[in-house]
Amino acid sequence: GTVVFDGGGAQSLTPGGSAFNNLTVNNAASVVTLTAPVVISGNLTITAGELATANNQINIAGNWSNASTVTVGTGTVVFDGGGAQSLTPGGSAFNNLTVNNAASVVTLTAPVVINGNLTITSGTLDVGANNQITVGGNWNNSGGTFNENTGTVVFNNAGAILNNETFYDVNITVGARTCATGFTVSNNLVISGG
C-alpha cells in the first residue's frame, strides 16, 4: 500500500524503525519533516508541498519522483533496490547520493545536483538521456558502474575523484579537484575555475 501525507499544515514523520512500501507527499500547504531515518521499500513521490529531510538518511528501493520540493540537510539518499530504479529530482538538490543496487540500474530522468558526495558502491548509475550530474563533493565509484553515455559531469566545488572513472564531458568550474588514480574523458574536458 501507499501512505499519503496530505494535511493542510505542517506534518512530521517519525518512522520508528518501520519501513514504508510507497510514500507520497501531497501537502500543498506546508512541509512534511522527517524526524528520523526512513526506509522506503517502494516508491517515493512528492506531488505537492515540501519534504524536509532534516539531515536524516533515506533508503529507497523503488523510484524517486519529485514534482515539487525536497529540502535536504546533511543526510544521504541511498538507492538500494533489487530491480531497476529511476530518479526524477524535480529541480531539488541532494546532499549525498549513494547507488547501492547490486542487482540493477538507477537511471536519471533529468539533470541532478549533488551538493556533497556521489558514491557508487554496487550496481549501475546511468545518466539516461544524457542528463547532467553536478557534484560538489567527492566522486567515489568503489564497486559499481557508471554509464556516462553523452552526458556531462560538472564539478562545482573542491573535492576528489577517488577512482579511475570514465566520463564523456567534464566541466570543472570551482574549487580544487584532486584525483587519486586519474580519470578518462572521452569527449571534452573544460576547466573554467579551480
PDB file of N, CA and C in Angstrom, residues 55-127:
ATOM      1  N   ASN A  55      18.450  16.316   7.755  1.00  0.00           N
ATOM      2  CA  ASN A  55      19.730  15.611   7.961  1.00  0.00           C
ATOM      3  C   ASN A  55      19.592  14.097   8.101  1.00  0.00           C
ATOM      4  N   ASN A  56      18.414  13.550   7.879  1.00  0.00           N
ATOM      5  CA  ASN A  56      18.201  12.113   8.031  1.00  0.00           C
ATOM      6  C   ASN A  56      18.439  11.366   6.718  1.00  0.00           C
ATOM      7  N   GLN A  57      18.842  10.107   6.836  1.00  0.00           N
ATOM      8  CA  GLN A  57      19.068   9.258   5.669  1.00  0.00           C
ATOM      9  C   GLN A  57      17.751   8.684   5.171  1.00  0.00           C
ATOM     10  N   ILE A  58      17.635   8.582   3.848  1.00  0.00           N
ATOM     11  CA  ILE A  58      16.507   7.909   3.201  1.00  0.00           C
ATOM     12  C   ILE A  58      17.066   6.757   2.382  1.00  0.00           C
ATOM     13  N   ASN A  59      16.602   5.538   2.655  1.00  0.00           N
ATOM     14  CA  ASN A  59      16.901   4.369   1.815  1.00  0.00           C
ATOM     15  C   ASN A  59      15.679   4.068   0.989  1.00  0.00           C
ATOM     16  N   ILE A  60      15.851   4.008  -0.315  1.00  0.00           N
ATOM     17  CA  ILE A  60      14.718   3.801  -1.213  1.00  0.00           C
ATOM     18  C   ILE A  60      15.026   2.659  -2.168  1.00  0.00           C
ATOM     19  N   ALA A  61      14.040   1.739  -2.288  1.00  0.00           N
ATOM     20  CA  ALA A  61      14.203   0.570  -3.160  1.00  0.00           C
ATOM     21  C   ALA A  61      13.446   0.703  -4.470  1.00  0.00           C
ATOM     22  N   GLY A  62      12.625   1.743  -4.583  1.00  0.00           N
ATOM     23  CA  GLY A  62      11.847   1.971  -5.802  1.00  0.00           C
ATOM     24  C   GLY A  62      12.297   3.238  -6.510  1.00  0.00           C
ATOM     25  N   ASN A  63      11.325   3.959  -7.074  1.00  0.00           N
ATOM     26  CA  ASN A  63      11.608   5.160  -7.852  1.00  0.00           C
ATOM     27  C   ASN A  63      11.454   6.419  -6.998  1.00  0.00           C
ATOM     28  N   TRP A  64      12.256   7.406  -7.291  1.00  0.00           N
ATOM     29  CA  TRP A  64      12.183   8.728  -6.660  1.00  0.00           C
ATOM     30  C   TRP A  64      11.594   9.684  -7.686  1.00  0.00           C
ATOM     31  N   SER A  65      10.416  10.255  -7.381  1.00  0.00           N
ATOM     32  CA  SER A  65       9.746  11.145  -8.321  1.00  0.00           C
ATOM     33  C   SER A  65       9.336  12.419  -7.599  1.00  0.00           C
ATOM     34  N   ASN A  66       9.991  13.518  -7.919  1.00  0.00           N
ATOM     35  CA  ASN A  66       9.743  14.797  -7.251  1.00  0.00           C
ATOM     36  C   ASN A  66       9.187  15.803  -8.251  1.00  0.00           C
ATOM     37  N   ALA A  67       7.949  16.223  -8.008  1.00  0.00           N
ATOM     38  CA  ALA A  67       7.340  17.267  -8.827  1.00  0.00           C
ATOM     39  C   ALA A  67       7.141  18.545  -8.031  1.00  0.00           C
ATOM     40  N   SER A  68       7.751  18.632  -6.853  1.00  0.00           N
ATOM     41  CA  SER A  68       7.593  19.804  -6.004  1.00  0.00           C
ATOM     42  C   SER A  68       8.936  20.165  -5.377  1.00  0.00           C
ATOM     43  N   THR A  69       9.093  20.005  -4.055  1.00  0.00           N
ATOM     44  CA  THR A  69      10.302  20.472  -3.381  1.00  0.00           C
ATOM     45  C   THR A  69      10.798  19.449  -2.373  1.00  0.00           C
ATOM     46  N   VAL A  70      12.091  19.195  -2.398  1.00  0.00           N
ATOM     47  CA  VAL A  70      12.767  18.429  -1.345  1.00  0.00           C
ATOM     48  C   VAL A  70      13.875  19.314  -0.792  1.00  0.00           C
ATOM     49  N   THR A  71      13.868  19.522   0.528  1.00  0.00           N
ATOM     50  CA  THR A  71      14.906  20.311   1.178  1.00  0.00           C
ATOM     51  C   THR A  71      15.800  19.369   1.973  1.00  0.00           C
ATOM     52  N   VAL A  72      17.073  19.348   1.607  1.00  0.00           N
ATOM     53  CA  VAL A  72      17.998  18.409   2.241  1.00  0.00           C
ATOM     54  C   VAL A  72      18.854  19.131   3.263  1.00  0.00           C
ATOM     55  N   GLY A  73      19.266  18.400   4.282  1.00  0.00           N
ATOM     56  CA  GLY A  73      20.243  18.905   5.233  1.00  0.00           C
ATOM     57  C   GLY A  73      21.581  18.293   4.907  1.00  0.00           C
ATOM     58  N   THR A  74      22.093  17.479   5.825  1.00  0.00           N
ATOM     59  CA  THR A  74      23.388  16.827   5.608  1.00  0.00           C
ATOM     60  C   THR A  74      23.241  15.315   5.459  1.00  0.00           C
ATOM     61  N   GLY A  75      22.036  14.862   5.190  1.00  0.00           N
ATOM     62  CA  GLY A  75      21.777  13.428   5.096  1.00  0.00           C
ATOM     63  C   GLY A  75      22.144  12.845   3.746  1.00  0.00           C
ATOM     64  N   THR A  76      21.955  11.526   3.646  1.00  0.00           N
ATOM     65  CA  THR A  76      22.266  10.770   2.434  1.00  0.00           C
ATOM     66  C   THR A  76      21.026  10.065   1.941  1.00  0.00           C
ATOM     67  N   VAL A  77      20.836  10.054   0.619  1.00  0.00           N
ATOM     68  CA  VAL A  77      19.802   9.239  -0.011  1.00  0.00           C
ATOM     69  C   VAL A  77      20.484   8.041  -0.648  1.00  0.00           C
ATOM     70  N   VAL A  78      20.028   6.832  -0.278  1.00  0.00           N
ATOM     71  CA  VAL A  78      20.629   5.594  -0.766  1.00  0.00           C
ATOM     72  C   VAL A  78      19.623   4.856  -1.636  1.00  0.00           C
ATOM     73  N   PHE A  79      19.983   4.623  -2.889  1.00  0.00           N
ATOM     74  CA  PHE A  79      19.179   3.808  -3.799  1.00  0.00           C
ATOM     75  C   PHE A  79      19.690   2.378  -3.689  1.00  0.00           C
ATOM     76  N   ASP A  80      18.878   1.499  -3.057  1.00  0.00           N
ATOM     77  CA  ASP A  80      19.343   0.146  -2.766  1.00  0.00           C
ATOM     78  C   ASP A  80      18.304  -0.915  -3.123  1.00  0.00           C
ATOM     79  N   GLY A  81      17.582  -0.683  -4.205  1.00  0.00           N
ATOM     80  CA  GLY A  81      16.565  -1.635  -4.637  1.00  0.00           C
ATOM     81  C   GLY A  81      17.161  -2.901  -5.234  1.00  0.00           C
ATOM     82  N   GLY A  82      16.286  -3.847  -5.496  1.00  0.00           N
ATOM     83  CA  GLY A  82      16.687  -5.098  -6.113  1.00  0.00           C
ATOM     84  C   GLY A  82      16.320  -5.181  -7.575  1.00  0.00           C
ATOM     85  N   GLY A  83      15.811  -4.076  -8.132  1.00  0.00           N
ATOM     86  CA  GLY A  83      15.439  -4.007  -9.539  1.00  0.00           C
ATOM     87  C   GLY A  83      15.722  -2.613 -10.056  1.00  0.00           C
ATOM     88  N   ALA A  84      15.327  -2.363 -11.305  1.00  0.00           N
ATOM     89  CA  ALA A  84      15.582  -1.064 -11.927  1.00  0.00           C
ATOM     90  C   ALA A  84      14.896   0.055 -11.148  1.00  0.00           C
ATOM     91  N   GLN A  85      15.614   1.160 -10.968  1.00  0.00           N
ATOM     92  CA  GLN A  85      15.097   2.335 -10.278  1.00  0.00           C
ATOM     93  C   GLN A  85      15.298   3.569 -11.149  1.00  0.00           C
ATOM     94  N   SER A  86      14.397   4.546 -10.997  1.00  0.00           N
ATOM     95  CA  SER A  86      14.551   5.809 -11.708  1.00  0.00           C
ATOM     96  C   SER A  86      14.612   6.950 -10.710  1.00  0.00           C
ATOM     97  N   LEU A  87      15.306   8.016 -11.111  1.00  0.00           N
ATOM     98  CA  LEU A  87      15.486   9.191 -10.266  1.00  0.00           C
ATOM     99  C   LEU A  87      15.046  10.425 -11.047  1.00  0.00           C
ATOM    100  N   THR A  88      13.954  11.044 -10.553  1.00  0.00           N
ATOM    101  CA  THR A  88      13.439  12.293 -11.116  1.00  0.00           C
ATOM    102  C   THR A  88      13.567  13.357 -10.042  1.00  0.00           C
ATOM    103  N   PRO A  89      14.643  14.157 -10.059  1.00  0.00           N
ATOM    104  CA  PRO A  89      14.901  15.061  -8.939  1.00  0.00           C
ATOM    105  C   PRO A  89      13.989  16.269  -8.867  1.00  0.00           C
ATOM    106  N   GLY A  90      13.414  16.665  -9.992  1.00  0.00           N
ATOM    107  CA  GLY A  90      12.454  17.761  -9.977  1.00  0.00           C
ATOM    108  C   GLY A  90      13.049  19.106  -9.617  1.00  0.00           C
ATOM    109  N   GLY A  91      14.322  19.303  -9.836  1.00  0.00           N
ATOM    110  CA  GLY A  91      14.926  20.590  -9.559  1.00  0.00           C
ATOM    111  C   GLY A  91      15.461  20.742  -8.155  1.00  0.00           C
ATOM    112  N   SER A  92      15.202  19.787  -7.272  1.00  0.00           N
ATOM    113  CA  SER A  92      15.731  19.838  -5.908  1.00  0.00           C
ATOM    114  C   SER A  92      17.070  19.113  -5.840  1.00  0.00           C
ATOM    115  N   ALA A  93      17.990  19.695  -5.084  1.00  0.00           N
ATOM    116  CA  ALA A  93      19.330  19.116  -4.951  1.00  0.00           C
ATOM    117  C   ALA A  93      19.357  18.059  -3.862  1.00  0.00           C
ATOM    118  N   PHE A  94      20.325  17.169  -3.948  1.00  0.00           N
ATOM    119  CA  PHE A  94      20.631  16.192  -2.918  1.00  0.00           C
ATOM    120  C   PHE A  94      21.858  16.664  -2.140  1.00  0.00           C
ATOM    121  N   ASN A  95      22.009  16.155  -0.924  1.00  0.00           N
ATOM    122  CA  ASN A  95      23.274  16.359  -0.219  1.00  0.00           C
ATOM    123  C   ASN A  95      24.229  15.264  -0.664  1.00  0.00           C
ATOM    124  N   ASN A  96      24.182  14.079  -0.056  1.00  0.00           N
ATOM    125  CA  ASN A  96      24.961  12.930  -0.515  1.00  0.00           C
ATOM    126  C   ASN A  96      24.026  11.945  -1.190  1.00  0.00           C
ATOM    127  N   LEU A  97      24.488  11.331  -2.269  1.00  0.00           N
ATOM    128  CA  LEU A  97      23.704  10.342  -3.008  1.00  0.00           C
ATOM    129  C   LEU A  97      24.541   9.082  -3.177  1.00  0.00           C
ATOM    130  N   THR A  98      23.948   7.930  -2.810  1.00  0.00           N
ATOM    131  CA  THR A  98      24.644   6.646  -2.926  1.00  0.00           C
ATOM    132  C   THR A  98      23.821   5.685  -3.769  1.00  0.00           C
ATOM    133  N   VAL A  99      24.473   5.022  -4.715  1.00  0.00           N
ATOM    134  CA  VAL A  99      23.865   3.949  -5.506  1.00  0.00           C
ATOM    135  C   VAL A  99      24.423   2.633  -4.987  1.00  0.00           C
ATOM    136  N   ASN A 100      23.528   1.788  -4.444  1.00  0.00           N
ATOM    137  CA  ASN A 100      23.935   0.501  -3.871  1.00  0.00           C
ATOM    138  C   ASN A 100      22.941  -0.576  -4.297  1.00  0.00           C
ATOM    139  N   ASN A 101      22.691  -0.620  -5.600  1.00  0.00           N
ATOM    140  CA  ASN A 101      21.711  -1.540  -6.184  1.00  0.00           C
ATOM    141  C   ASN A 101      22.475  -2.599  -6.972  1.00  0.00           C
ATOM    142  N   ALA A 102      22.904  -3.660  -6.280  1.00  0.00           N
ATOM    143  CA  ALA A 102      23.773  -4.657  -6.903  1.00  0.00           C
ATOM    144  C   ALA A 102      23.104  -5.390  -8.053  1.00  0.00           C
ATOM    145  N   ALA A 103      21.764  -5.442  -8.027  1.00  0.00           N
ATOM    146  CA  ALA A 103      21.057  -6.260  -8.999  1.00  0.00           C
ATOM    147  C   ALA A 103      20.733  -5.529 -10.290  1.00  0.00           C
ATOM    148  N   SER A 104      20.800  -4.193 -10.293  1.00  0.00           N
ATOM    149  CA  SER A 104      20.249  -3.498 -11.447  1.00  0.00           C
ATOM    150  C   SER A 104      20.851  -2.112 -11.614  1.00  0.00           C
ATOM    151  N   VAL A 105      20.023  -1.170 -12.111  1.00  0.00           N
ATOM    152  CA  VAL A 105      20.489   0.138 -12.543  1.00  0.00           C
ATOM    153  C   VAL A 105      19.590   1.223 -11.974  1.00  0.00           C
ATOM    154  N   VAL A 106      20.213   2.355 -11.645  1.00  0.00           N
ATOM    155  CA  VAL A 106      19.492   3.575 -11.287  1.00  0.00           C
ATOM    156  C   VAL A 106      19.676   4.548 -12.449  1.00  0.00           C
ATOM    157  N   THR A 107      18.555   4.982 -13.041  1.00  0.00           N
ATOM    158  CA  THR A 107      18.597   5.811 -14.245  1.00  0.00           C
ATOM    159  C   THR A 107      18.063   7.202 -13.958  1.00  0.00           C
ATOM    160  N   LEU A 108      18.808   8.222 -14.368  1.00  0.00           N
ATOM    161  CA  LEU A 108      18.345   9.596 -14.245  1.00  0.00           C
ATOM    162  C   LEU A 108      17.329   9.899 -15.336  1.00  0.00           C
ATOM    163  N   THR A 109      16.270  10.605 -14.961  1.00  0.00           N
ATOM    164  CA  THR A 109      15.300  11.065 -15.952  1.00  0.00           C
ATOM    165  C   THR A 109      15.430  12.557 -16.207  1.00  0.00           C
ATOM    166  N   ALA A 110      16.312  13.220 -15.463  1.00  0.00           N
ATOM    167  CA  ALA A 110      16.539  14.660 -15.588  1.00  0.00           C
ATOM    168  C   ALA A 110      17.891  14.967 -14.955  1.00  0.00           C
ATOM    169  N   PRO A 111      18.431  16.162 -15.191  1.00  0.00           N
ATOM    170  CA  PRO A 111      19.689  16.531 -14.533  1.00  0.00           C
ATOM    171  C   PRO A 111      19.553  16.512 -13.022  1.00  0.00           C
ATOM    172  N   VAL A 112      20.664  16.228 -12.326  1.00  0.00           N
ATOM    173  CA  VAL A 112      20.644  16.143 -10.865  1.00  0.00           C
ATOM    174  C   VAL A 112      21.829  16.917 -10.295  1.00  0.00           C
ATOM    175  N   VAL A 113      21.573  17.583  -9.155  1.00  0.00           N
ATOM    176  CA  VAL A 113      22.605  18.326  -8.445  1.00  0.00           C
ATOM    177  C   VAL A 113      22.843  17.647  -7.100  1.00  0.00           C
ATOM    178  N   ILE A 114      24.104  17.339  -6.811  1.00  0.00           N
ATOM    179  CA  ILE A 114      24.503  16.708  -5.554  1.00  0.00           C
ATOM    180  C   ILE A 114      25.488  17.664  -4.884  1.00  0.00           C
ATOM    181  N   ASN A 115      25.051  18.273  -3.777  1.00  0.00           N
ATOM    182  CA  ASN A 115      25.910  19.252  -3.109  1.00  0.00           C
ATOM    183  C   ASN A 115      27.102  18.611  -2.409  1.00  0.00           C
ATOM    184  N   GLY A 116      26.955  17.365  -1.998  1.00  0.00           N
ATOM    185  CA  GLY A 116      28.007  16.642  -1.303  1.00  0.00           C
ATOM    186  C   GLY A 116      28.630  15.581  -2.187  1.00  0.00           C
ATOM    187  N   ASN A 117      28.651  14.332  -1.691  1.00  0.00           N
ATOM    188  CA  ASN A 117      29.368  13.240  -2.347  1.00  0.00           C
ATOM    189  C   ASN A 117      28.441  12.337  -3.155  1.00  0.00           C
ATOM    190  N   LEU A 118      28.934  11.870  -4.288  1.00  0.00           N
ATOM    191  CA  LEU A 118      28.276  10.825  -5.065  1.00  0.00           C
ATOM    192  C   LEU A 118      29.088   9.552  -4.901  1.00  0.00           C
ATOM    193  N   THR A 119      28.418   8.489  -4.413  1.00  0.00           N
ATOM    194  CA  THR A 119      29.083   7.213  -4.169  1.00  0.00           C
ATOM    195  C   THR A 119      28.349   6.110  -4.909  1.00  0.00           C
ATOM    196  N   ILE A 120      29.084   5.295  -5.654  1.00  0.00           N
ATOM    197  CA  ILE A 120      28.527   4.120  -6.324  1.00  0.00           C
ATOM    198  C   ILE A 120      29.224   2.912  -5.718  1.00  0.00           C
ATOM    199  N   THR A 121      28.499   2.177  -4.861  1.00  0.00           N
ATOM    200  CA  THR A 121      29.115   1.029  -4.194  1.00  0.00           C
ATOM    201  C   THR A 121      28.824  -0.280  -4.915  1.00  0.00           C
ATOM    202  N   SER A 122      27.670  -0.354  -5.607  1.00  0.00           N
ATOM    203  CA  SER A 122      27.344  -1.530  -6.419  1.00  0.00           C
ATOM    204  C   SER A 122      26.234  -1.150  -7.376  1.00  0.00           C
ATOM    205  N   GLY A 123      26.066  -1.950  -8.411  1.00  0.00           N
ATOM    206  CA  GLY A 123      25.057  -1.652  -9.417  1.00  0.00           C
ATOM    207  C   GLY A 123      25.543  -0.585 -10.384  1.00  0.00           C
ATOM    208  N   THR A 124      24.596   0.001 -11.106  1.00  0.00           N
ATOM    209  CA  THR A 124      24.908   0.928 -12.190  1.00  0.00           C
ATOM    210  C   THR A 124      24.156   2.234 -12.016  1.00  0.00           C
ATOM    211  N   LEU A 125      24.870   3.334 -12.225  1.00  0.00           N
ATOM    212  CA  LEU A 125      24.246   4.650 -12.358  1.00  0.00           C
ATOM    213  C   LEU A 125      24.310   5.036 -13.820  1.00  0.00           C
ATOM    214  N   ASP A 126      23.141   5.289 -14.400  1.00  0.00           N
ATOM    215  CA  ASP A 126      23.025   5.609 -15.826  1.00  0.00           C
ATOM    216  C   ASP A 126      22.482   7.027 -15.963  1.00  0.00           C
ATOM    217  N   VAL A 127      23.137   7.854 -16.793  1.00  0.00           N
ATOM    218  CA  VAL A 127      22.684   9.243 -16.937  1.00  0.00           C
ATOM    219  C   VAL A 127      21.414   9.351 -17.773  1.00  0.00           C
TER     220      VAL A 127
END
